[in-house]
Amino acid sequence: MIAYTITGDVTIGHARWFLTWCTDADIPEVRTLATTIDRWWPEIAEFIDTGHHNAKSEGINRVIKLVARNAFGFRNADSQRLRTRCVTTRRARGHLRTA
């Protein structure tokens, strides 16, 4: 999915206004939000400019870690590898229906 992009000057202007507003607020959570956004701004700006993200690979990594956590009963590494492969394919998750 490609994000809606606007010019860089407008984006930077909105970001400055928002961060200033958050900094001036007397709410600790909003200040924390401003700090987090400021820290992650290069990555956020990159997403706004390109529309690319790594959500798919992050989701697959999460599933692999979950399977590895539940794989204590496997007797060898081949069984664990096969289980990970099965869980991370679309057919195993029900996306492809075969007749």
mmCIF file of N, CA and C in Angstrom:
data_model
loop_
_atom_site.group_PDB
_atom_site.id
_atom_site.type_symbol
_atom_site.label_atom_id
_atom_site.label_comp_id
_atom_site.label_asym_id
_atom_site.label_seq_id
_atom_site.Cartn_x
_atom_site.Cartn_y
_atom_site.Cartn_z
ATOM 1 N N MET A 1 0.843 -1.166 0.000
ATOM 2 C CA MET A 1 0.000 0.000 0.000
ATOM 3 C C MET A 1 0.897 1.241 0.000
ATOM 4 N N ILE A 2 0.585 2.159 -0.837
ATOM 5 C CA ILE A 2 1.384 3.374 -0.922
ATOM 6 C C ILE A 2 0.664 4.485 -0.169
ATOM 7 N N ALA A 3 1.404 5.165 0.652
ATOM 8 C CA ALA A 3 0.823 6.226 1.472
ATOM 9 C C ALA A 3 0.555 7.464 0.621
ATOM 10 N N TYR A 4 -0.416 8.237 1.049
ATOM 11 C CA TYR A 4 -0.678 9.528 0.426
ATOM 12 C C TYR A 4 0.493 10.435 0.757
ATOM 13 N N THR A 5 1.094 11.013 -0.246
ATOM 14 C CA THR A 5 2.257 11.859 0.004
ATOM 15 C C THR A 5 1.938 13.311 -0.312
ATOM 16 N N ILE A 6 2.499 14.189 0.472
ATOM 17 C CA ILE A 6 2.392 15.617 0.228
ATOM 18 C C ILE A 6 3.800 16.184 0.186
ATOM 19 N N THR A 7 3.930 17.430 -0.149
ATOM 20 C CA THR A 7 5.269 17.992 -0.289
ATOM 21 C C THR A 7 6.012 17.976 1.032
ATOM 22 N N GLY A 8 7.326 17.909 0.943
ATOM 23 C CA GLY A 8 8.159 17.841 2.134
ATOM 24 C C GLY A 8 8.035 19.060 3.023
ATOM 25 N N ASP A 9 7.921 20.243 2.426
ATOM 26 C CA ASP A 9 7.803 21.462 3.228
ATOM 27 C C ASP A 9 6.543 21.454 4.079
ATOM 28 N N VAL A 10 5.436 21.005 3.488
ATOM 29 C CA VAL A 10 4.176 20.944 4.236
ATOM 30 C C VAL A 10 4.292 19.932 5.364
ATOM 31 N N THR A 11 4.882 18.779 5.074
ATOM 32 C CA THR A 11 5.048 17.744 6.093
ATOM 33 C C THR A 11 5.910 18.239 7.242
ATOM 34 N N ILE A 12 7.010 18.871 6.928
ATOM 35 C CA ILE A 12 7.904 19.387 7.969
ATOM 36 C C ILE A 12 7.208 20.466 8.784
ATOM 37 N N GLY A 13 6.438 21.325 8.118
ATOM 38 C CA GLY A 13 5.700 22.365 8.832
ATOM 39 C C GLY A 13 4.689 21.788 9.799
ATOM 40 N N HIS A 14 3.949 20.770 9.353
ATOM 41 C CA HIS A 14 2.985 20.113 10.240
ATOM 42 C C HIS A 14 3.692 19.444 11.411
ATOM 43 N N ALA A 15 4.804 18.798 11.145
ATOM 44 C CA ALA A 15 5.545 18.111 12.210
ATOM 45 C C ALA A 15 6.063 19.105 13.242
ATOM 46 N N ARG A 16 6.611 20.228 12.783
ATOM 47 C CA ARG A 16 7.096 21.242 13.728
ATOM 48 C C ARG A 16 5.967 21.785 14.592
ATOM 49 N N TRP A 17 4.828 22.088 13.952
ATOM 50 C CA TRP A 17 3.687 22.610 14.706
ATOM 51 C C TRP A 17 3.244 21.599 15.758
ATOM 52 N N PHE A 18 3.126 20.325 15.358
ATOM 53 C CA PHE A 18 2.660 19.290 16.278
ATOM 54 C C PHE A 18 3.638 19.100 17.431
ATOM 55 N N LEU A 19 4.927 19.033 17.132
ATOM 56 C CA LEU A 19 5.919 18.834 18.190
ATOM 57 C C LEU A 19 5.963 20.027 19.141
ATOM 58 N N THR A 20 5.798 21.232 18.620
ATOM 59 C CA THR A 20 5.742 22.416 19.482
ATOM 60 C C THR A 20 4.519 22.367 20.379
ATOM 61 N N TRP A 21 3.389 21.995 19.810
ATOM 62 C CA TRP A 21 2.151 21.889 20.595
ATOM 63 C C TRP A 21 2.311 20.844 21.702
ATOM 64 N N CYS A 22 2.895 19.687 21.365
ATOM 65 C CA CYS A 22 3.098 18.632 22.367
ATOM 66 C C CYS A 22 4.054 19.082 23.465
ATOM 67 N N THR A 23 5.106 19.780 23.090
ATOM 68 C CA THR A 23 6.087 20.242 24.072
ATOM 69 C C THR A 23 5.475 21.258 25.025
ATOM 70 N N ASP A 24 4.602 22.125 24.519
ATOM 71 C CA ASP A 24 3.960 23.140 25.351
ATOM 72 C C ASP A 24 2.857 22.578 26.238
ATOM 73 N N ALA A 25 2.387 21.383 25.950
ATOM 74 C CA ALA A 25 1.306 20.786 26.744
ATOM 75 C C ALA A 25 1.833 20.399 28.126
ATOM 76 N N ASP A 26 0.964 20.472 29.101
ATOM 77 C CA ASP A 26 1.340 20.100 30.468
ATOM 78 C C ASP A 26 0.971 18.653 30.786
ATOM 79 N N ILE A 27 0.850 17.838 29.769
ATOM 80 C CA ILE A 27 0.475 16.434 29.949
ATOM 81 C C ILE A 27 1.712 15.578 29.681
ATOM 82 N N PRO A 28 2.166 14.808 30.676
ATOM 83 C CA PRO A 28 3.398 14.017 30.502
ATOM 84 C C PRO A 28 3.323 13.031 29.336
ATOM 85 N N GLU A 29 2.163 12.411 29.129
ATOM 86 C CA GLU A 29 2.035 11.433 28.050
ATOM 87 C C GLU A 29 2.211 12.085 26.681
ATOM 88 N N VAL A 30 1.703 13.303 26.542
ATOM 89 C CA VAL A 30 1.834 14.013 25.264
ATOM 90 C C VAL A 30 3.286 14.411 25.027
ATOM 91 N N ARG A 31 3.982 14.797 26.079
ATOM 92 C CA ARG A 31 5.412 15.104 25.936
ATOM 93 C C ARG A 31 6.200 13.859 25.551
ATOM 94 N N THR A 32 5.830 12.717 26.139
ATOM 95 C CA THR A 32 6.473 11.452 25.773
ATOM 96 C C THR A 32 6.212 11.134 24.306
ATOM 97 N N LEU A 33 4.984 11.378 23.856
ATOM 98 C CA LEU A 33 4.646 11.172 22.449
ATOM 99 C C LEU A 33 5.520 12.040 21.550
ATOM 100 N N ALA A 34 5.691 13.299 21.925
ATOM 101 C CA ALA A 34 6.528 14.207 21.128
ATOM 102 C C ALA A 34 7.972 13.715 21.069
ATOM 103 N N THR A 35 8.484 13.239 22.192
ATOM 104 C CA THR A 35 9.853 12.718 22.227
ATOM 105 C C THR A 35 9.993 11.501 21.321
ATOM 106 N N THR A 36 9.007 10.607 21.377
ATOM 107 C CA THR A 36 9.041 9.402 20.550
ATOM 108 C C THR A 36 8.979 9.753 19.070
ATOM 109 N N ILE A 37 8.078 10.656 18.707
ATOM 110 C CA ILE A 37 7.969 11.055 17.304
ATOM 111 C C ILE A 37 9.251 11.731 16.842
ATOM 112 N N ASP A 38 9.830 12.566 17.666
ATOM 113 C CA ASP A 38 11.073 13.237 17.301
ATOM 114 C C ASP A 38 12.205 12.229 17.097
ATOM 115 N N ARG A 39 12.249 11.218 17.956
ATOM 116 C CA ARG A 39 13.285 10.189 17.856
ATOM 117 C C ARG A 39 13.115 9.354 16.581
ATOM 118 N N TRP A 40 11.867 9.048 16.222
ATOM 119 C CA TRP A 40 11.584 8.198 15.070
ATOM 120 C C TRP A 40 11.330 8.998 13.793
ATOM 121 N N TRP A 41 11.515 10.312 13.809
ATOM 122 C CA TRP A 41 11.145 11.125 12.656
ATOM 123 C C TRP A 41 11.826 10.715 11.343
ATOM 124 N N PRO A 42 13.104 10.352 11.303
ATOM 125 C CA PRO A 42 13.685 9.942 10.009
ATOM 126 C C PRO A 42 12.946 8.761 9.374
ATOM 127 N N GLU A 43 12.566 7.775 10.187
ATOM 128 C CA GLU A 43 11.833 6.625 9.660
ATOM 129 C C GLU A 43 10.426 7.019 9.224
ATOM 130 N N ILE A 44 9.777 7.876 9.991
ATOM 131 C CA ILE A 44 8.427 8.332 9.641
ATOM 132 C C ILE A 44 8.469 9.120 8.337
ATOM 133 N N ALA A 45 9.437 10.017 8.210
ATOM 134 C CA ALA A 45 9.562 10.815 6.984
ATOM 135 C C ALA A 45 9.847 9.928 5.776
ATOM 136 N N GLU A 46 10.650 8.900 5.969
ATOM 137 C CA GLU A 46 10.943 7.971 4.874
ATOM 138 C C GLU A 46 9.676 7.261 4.411
ATOM 139 N N PHE A 47 8.832 6.841 5.353
ATOM 140 C CA PHE A 47 7.564 6.205 4.986
ATOM 141 C C PHE A 47 6.664 7.187 4.248
ATOM 142 N N ILE A 48 6.607 8.424 4.719
ATOM 143 C CA ILE A 48 5.764 9.425 4.062
ATOM 144 C C ILE A 48 6.258 9.675 2.641
ATOM 145 N N ASP A 49 7.567 9.737 2.456
ATOM 146 C CA ASP A 49 8.125 10.006 1.128
ATOM 147 C C ASP A 49 7.954 8.839 0.169
ATOM 148 N N THR A 50 8.189 7.614 0.637
ATOM 149 C CA THR A 50 8.202 6.464 -0.272
ATOM 150 C C THR A 50 6.952 5.608 -0.206
ATOM 151 N N GLY A 51 6.297 5.558 0.947
ATOM 152 C CA GLY A 51 5.137 4.689 1.107
ATOM 153 C C GLY A 51 5.506 3.247 1.404
ATOM 154 N N HIS A 52 6.791 2.969 1.569
ATOM 155 C CA HIS A 52 7.232 1.602 1.840
ATOM 156 C C HIS A 52 7.360 1.365 3.338
ATOM 157 N N HIS A 53 7.055 0.141 3.745
ATOM 158 C CA HIS A 53 7.185 -0.230 5.152
ATOM 159 C C HIS A 53 7.599 -1.691 5.248
ATOM 160 N N ASN A 54 7.920 -2.146 6.436
ATOM 161 C CA ASN A 54 8.389 -3.519 6.618
ATOM 162 C C ASN A 54 7.405 -4.341 7.451
ATOM 163 N N ALA A 55 6.129 -4.039 7.368
ATOM 164 C CA ALA A 55 5.135 -4.728 8.189
ATOM 165 C C ALA A 55 5.068 -6.223 7.876
ATOM 166 N N LYS A 56 5.200 -6.595 6.611
ATOM 167 C CA LYS A 56 5.104 -8.005 6.243
ATOM 168 C C LYS A 56 6.235 -8.819 6.876
ATOM 169 N N SER A 57 7.463 -8.330 6.764
ATOM 170 C CA SER A 57 8.584 -9.074 7.346
ATOM 171 C C SER A 57 8.508 -9.087 8.868
ATOM 172 N N GLU A 58 8.036 -8.004 9.475
ATOM 173 C CA GLU A 58 7.872 -7.982 10.932
ATOM 174 C C GLU A 58 6.831 -9.007 11.368
ATOM 175 N N GLY A 59 5.751 -9.139 10.612
ATOM 176 C CA GLY A 59 4.721 -10.123 10.941
ATOM 177 C C GLY A 59 5.238 -11.547 10.838
ATOM 178 N N ILE A 60 5.999 -11.835 9.792
ATOM 179 C CA ILE A 60 6.569 -13.176 9.631
ATOM 180 C C ILE A 60 7.562 -13.467 10.750
ATOM 181 N N ASN A 61 8.392 -12.493 11.110
ATOM 182 C CA ASN A 61 9.339 -12.691 12.215
ATOM 183 C C ASN A 61 8.615 -12.959 13.526
ATOM 184 N N ARG A 62 7.485 -12.287 13.745
ATOM 185 C CA ARG A 62 6.708 -12.517 14.963
ATOM 186 C C ARG A 62 6.186 -13.949 15.003
ATOM 187 N N VAL A 63 5.681 -14.447 13.874
ATOM 188 C CA VAL A 63 5.167 -15.819 13.814
ATOM 189 C C VAL A 63 6.292 -16.821 14.042
ATOM 190 N N ILE A 64 7.454 -16.589 13.448
ATOM 191 C CA ILE A 64 8.593 -17.499 13.621
ATOM 192 C C ILE A 64 9.010 -17.561 15.086
ATOM 193 N N LYS A 65 9.071 -16.415 15.756
ATOM 194 C CA LYS A 65 9.444 -16.407 17.173
ATOM 195 C C LYS A 65 8.404 -17.118 18.023
ATOM 196 N N LEU A 66 7.133 -16.962 17.677
ATOM 197 C CA LEU A 66 6.069 -17.643 18.413
ATOM 198 C C LEU A 66 6.179 -19.155 18.247
ATOM 199 N N VAL A 67 6.432 -19.619 17.028
ATOM 200 C CA VAL A 67 6.589 -21.055 16.780
ATOM 201 C C VAL A 67 7.814 -21.580 17.518
ATOM 202 N N ALA A 68 8.903 -20.830 17.503
ATOM 203 C CA ALA A 68 10.122 -21.262 18.195
ATOM 204 C C ALA A 68 9.879 -21.383 19.694
ATOM 205 N N ARG A 69 9.082 -20.490 20.241
ATOM 206 C CA ARG A 69 8.769 -20.558 21.669
ATOM 207 C C ARG A 69 7.957 -21.810 22.001
ATOM 208 N N ASN A 70 7.093 -22.211 21.074
ATOM 209 C CA ASN A 70 6.243 -23.376 21.311
ATOM 210 C C ASN A 70 6.880 -24.679 20.844
ATOM 211 N N ALA A 71 8.118 -24.659 20.371
ATOM 212 C CA ALA A 71 8.741 -25.825 19.748
ATOM 213 C C ALA A 71 9.631 -26.622 20.691
ATOM 214 N N PHE A 72 9.401 -26.555 21.962
ATOM 215 C CA PHE A 72 10.262 -27.275 22.896
ATOM 216 C C PHE A 72 10.147 -28.787 22.752
ATOM 217 N N GLY A 73 9.036 -29.303 22.210
ATOM 218 C CA GLY A 73 8.844 -30.741 22.095
ATOM 219 C C GLY A 73 9.482 -31.368 20.875
ATOM 220 N N PHE A 74 10.003 -30.597 19.954
ATOM 221 C CA PHE A 74 10.608 -31.167 18.757
ATOM 222 C C PHE A 74 11.945 -31.811 19.101
ATOM 223 N N ARG A 75 12.189 -32.973 18.495
ATOM 224 C CA ARG A 75 13.399 -33.723 18.821
ATOM 225 C C ARG A 75 14.596 -33.320 17.975
ATOM 226 N N ASN A 76 14.340 -32.712 16.838
ATOM 227 C CA ASN A 76 15.473 -32.296 16.010
ATOM 228 C C ASN A 76 15.160 -30.974 15.310
ATOM 229 N N ALA A 77 16.202 -30.392 14.776
ATOM 230 C CA ALA A 77 16.063 -29.074 14.142
ATOM 231 C C ALA A 77 15.258 -29.141 12.851
ATOM 232 N N ASP A 78 15.300 -30.296 12.154
ATOM 233 C CA ASP A 78 14.533 -30.419 10.908
ATOM 234 C C ASP A 78 13.037 -30.310 11.162
ATOM 235 N N SER A 79 12.565 -30.914 12.243
ATOM 236 C CA SER A 79 11.142 -30.824 12.573
ATOM 237 C C SER A 79 10.742 -29.389 12.892
ATOM 238 N N GLN A 80 11.589 -28.696 13.617
ATOM 239 C CA GLN A 80 11.295 -27.305 13.948
ATOM 240 C C GLN A 80 11.307 -26.442 12.680
ATOM 241 N N ARG A 81 12.260 -26.674 11.789
ATOM 242 C CA ARG A 81 12.333 -25.926 10.535
ATOM 243 C C ARG A 81 11.091 -26.179 9.680
ATOM 244 N N LEU A 82 10.648 -27.440 9.609
ATOM 245 C CA LEU A 82 9.458 -27.781 8.837
ATOM 246 C C LEU A 82 8.224 -27.111 9.423
ATOM 247 N N ARG A 83 8.099 -27.117 10.736
ATOM 248 C CA ARG A 83 6.959 -26.476 11.390
ATOM 249 C C ARG A 83 6.951 -24.969 11.111
ATOM 250 N N THR A 84 8.102 -24.338 11.183
ATOM 251 C CA THR A 84 8.197 -22.904 10.897
ATOM 252 C C THR A 84 7.815 -22.625 9.452
ATOM 253 N N ARG A 85 8.285 -23.445 8.537
ATOM 254 C CA ARG A 85 7.958 -23.269 7.116
ATOM 255 C C ARG A 85 6.456 -23.408 6.879
ATOM 256 N N CYS A 86 5.840 -24.392 7.516
ATOM 257 C CA CYS A 86 4.402 -24.609 7.345
ATOM 258 C C CYS A 86 3.584 -23.444 7.893
ATOM 259 N N VAL A 87 3.984 -22.927 9.019
ATOM 260 C CA VAL A 87 3.217 -21.852 9.651
ATOM 261 C C VAL A 87 3.332 -20.550 8.868
ATOM 262 N N THR A 88 4.462 -20.314 8.225
ATOM 263 C CA THR A 88 4.663 -19.032 7.552
ATOM 264 C C THR A 88 4.243 -19.034 6.089
ATOM 265 N N THR A 89 3.715 -20.131 5.577
ATOM 266 C CA THR A 89 3.221 -20.134 4.199
ATOM 267 C C THR A 89 1.745 -19.788 4.183
ATOM 268 N N ARG A 90 1.295 -19.196 3.091
ATOM 269 C CA ARG A 90 -0.090 -18.739 2.987
ATOM 270 C C ARG A 90 -1.074 -19.904 2.976
ATOM 271 N N ARG A 91 -0.720 -21.023 2.371
ATOM 272 C CA ARG A 91 -1.645 -22.149 2.307
ATOM 273 C C ARG A 91 -1.953 -22.672 3.711
ATOM 274 N N ALA A 92 -0.945 -22.749 4.568
ATOM 275 C CA ALA A 92 -1.141 -23.260 5.927
ATOM 276 C C ALA A 92 -2.025 -22.330 6.749
ATOM 277 N N ARG A 93 -2.019 -21.036 6.427
ATOM 278 C CA ARG A 93 -2.828 -20.082 7.180
ATOM 279 C C ARG A 93 -4.226 -19.931 6.604
ATOM 280 N N GLY A 94 -4.559 -20.715 5.552
ATOM 281 C CA GLY A 94 -5.910 -20.713 5.023
ATOM 282 C C GLY A 94 -6.186 -19.681 3.947
ATOM 283 N N HIS A 95 -5.153 -19.079 3.372
ATOM 284 C CA HIS A 95 -5.384 -18.065 2.346
ATOM 285 C C HIS A 95 -5.674 -18.690 0.987
ATOM 286 N N LEU A 96 -5.137 -19.876 0.736
ATOM 287 C CA LEU A 96 -5.371 -20.545 -0.535
ATOM 288 C C LEU A 96 -6.253 -21.759 -0.303
ATOM 289 N N ARG A 97 -7.356 -21.798 -0.985
ATOM 290 C CA ARG A 97 -8.275 -22.933 -0.866
ATOM 291 C C ARG A 97 -8.103 -23.811 -2.108
ATOM 292 N N THR A 98 -7.714 -25.051 -1.914
ATOM 293 C CA THR A 98 -7.574 -25.960 -3.043
ATOM 294 C C THR A 98 -8.788 -26.862 -3.104
ATOM 295 N N ALA A 99 -9.171 -27.238 -4.317
ATOM 296 C CA ALA A 99 -10.374 -28.058 -4.507
ATOM 297 C C ALA A 99 -10.092 -29.510 -4.248
#
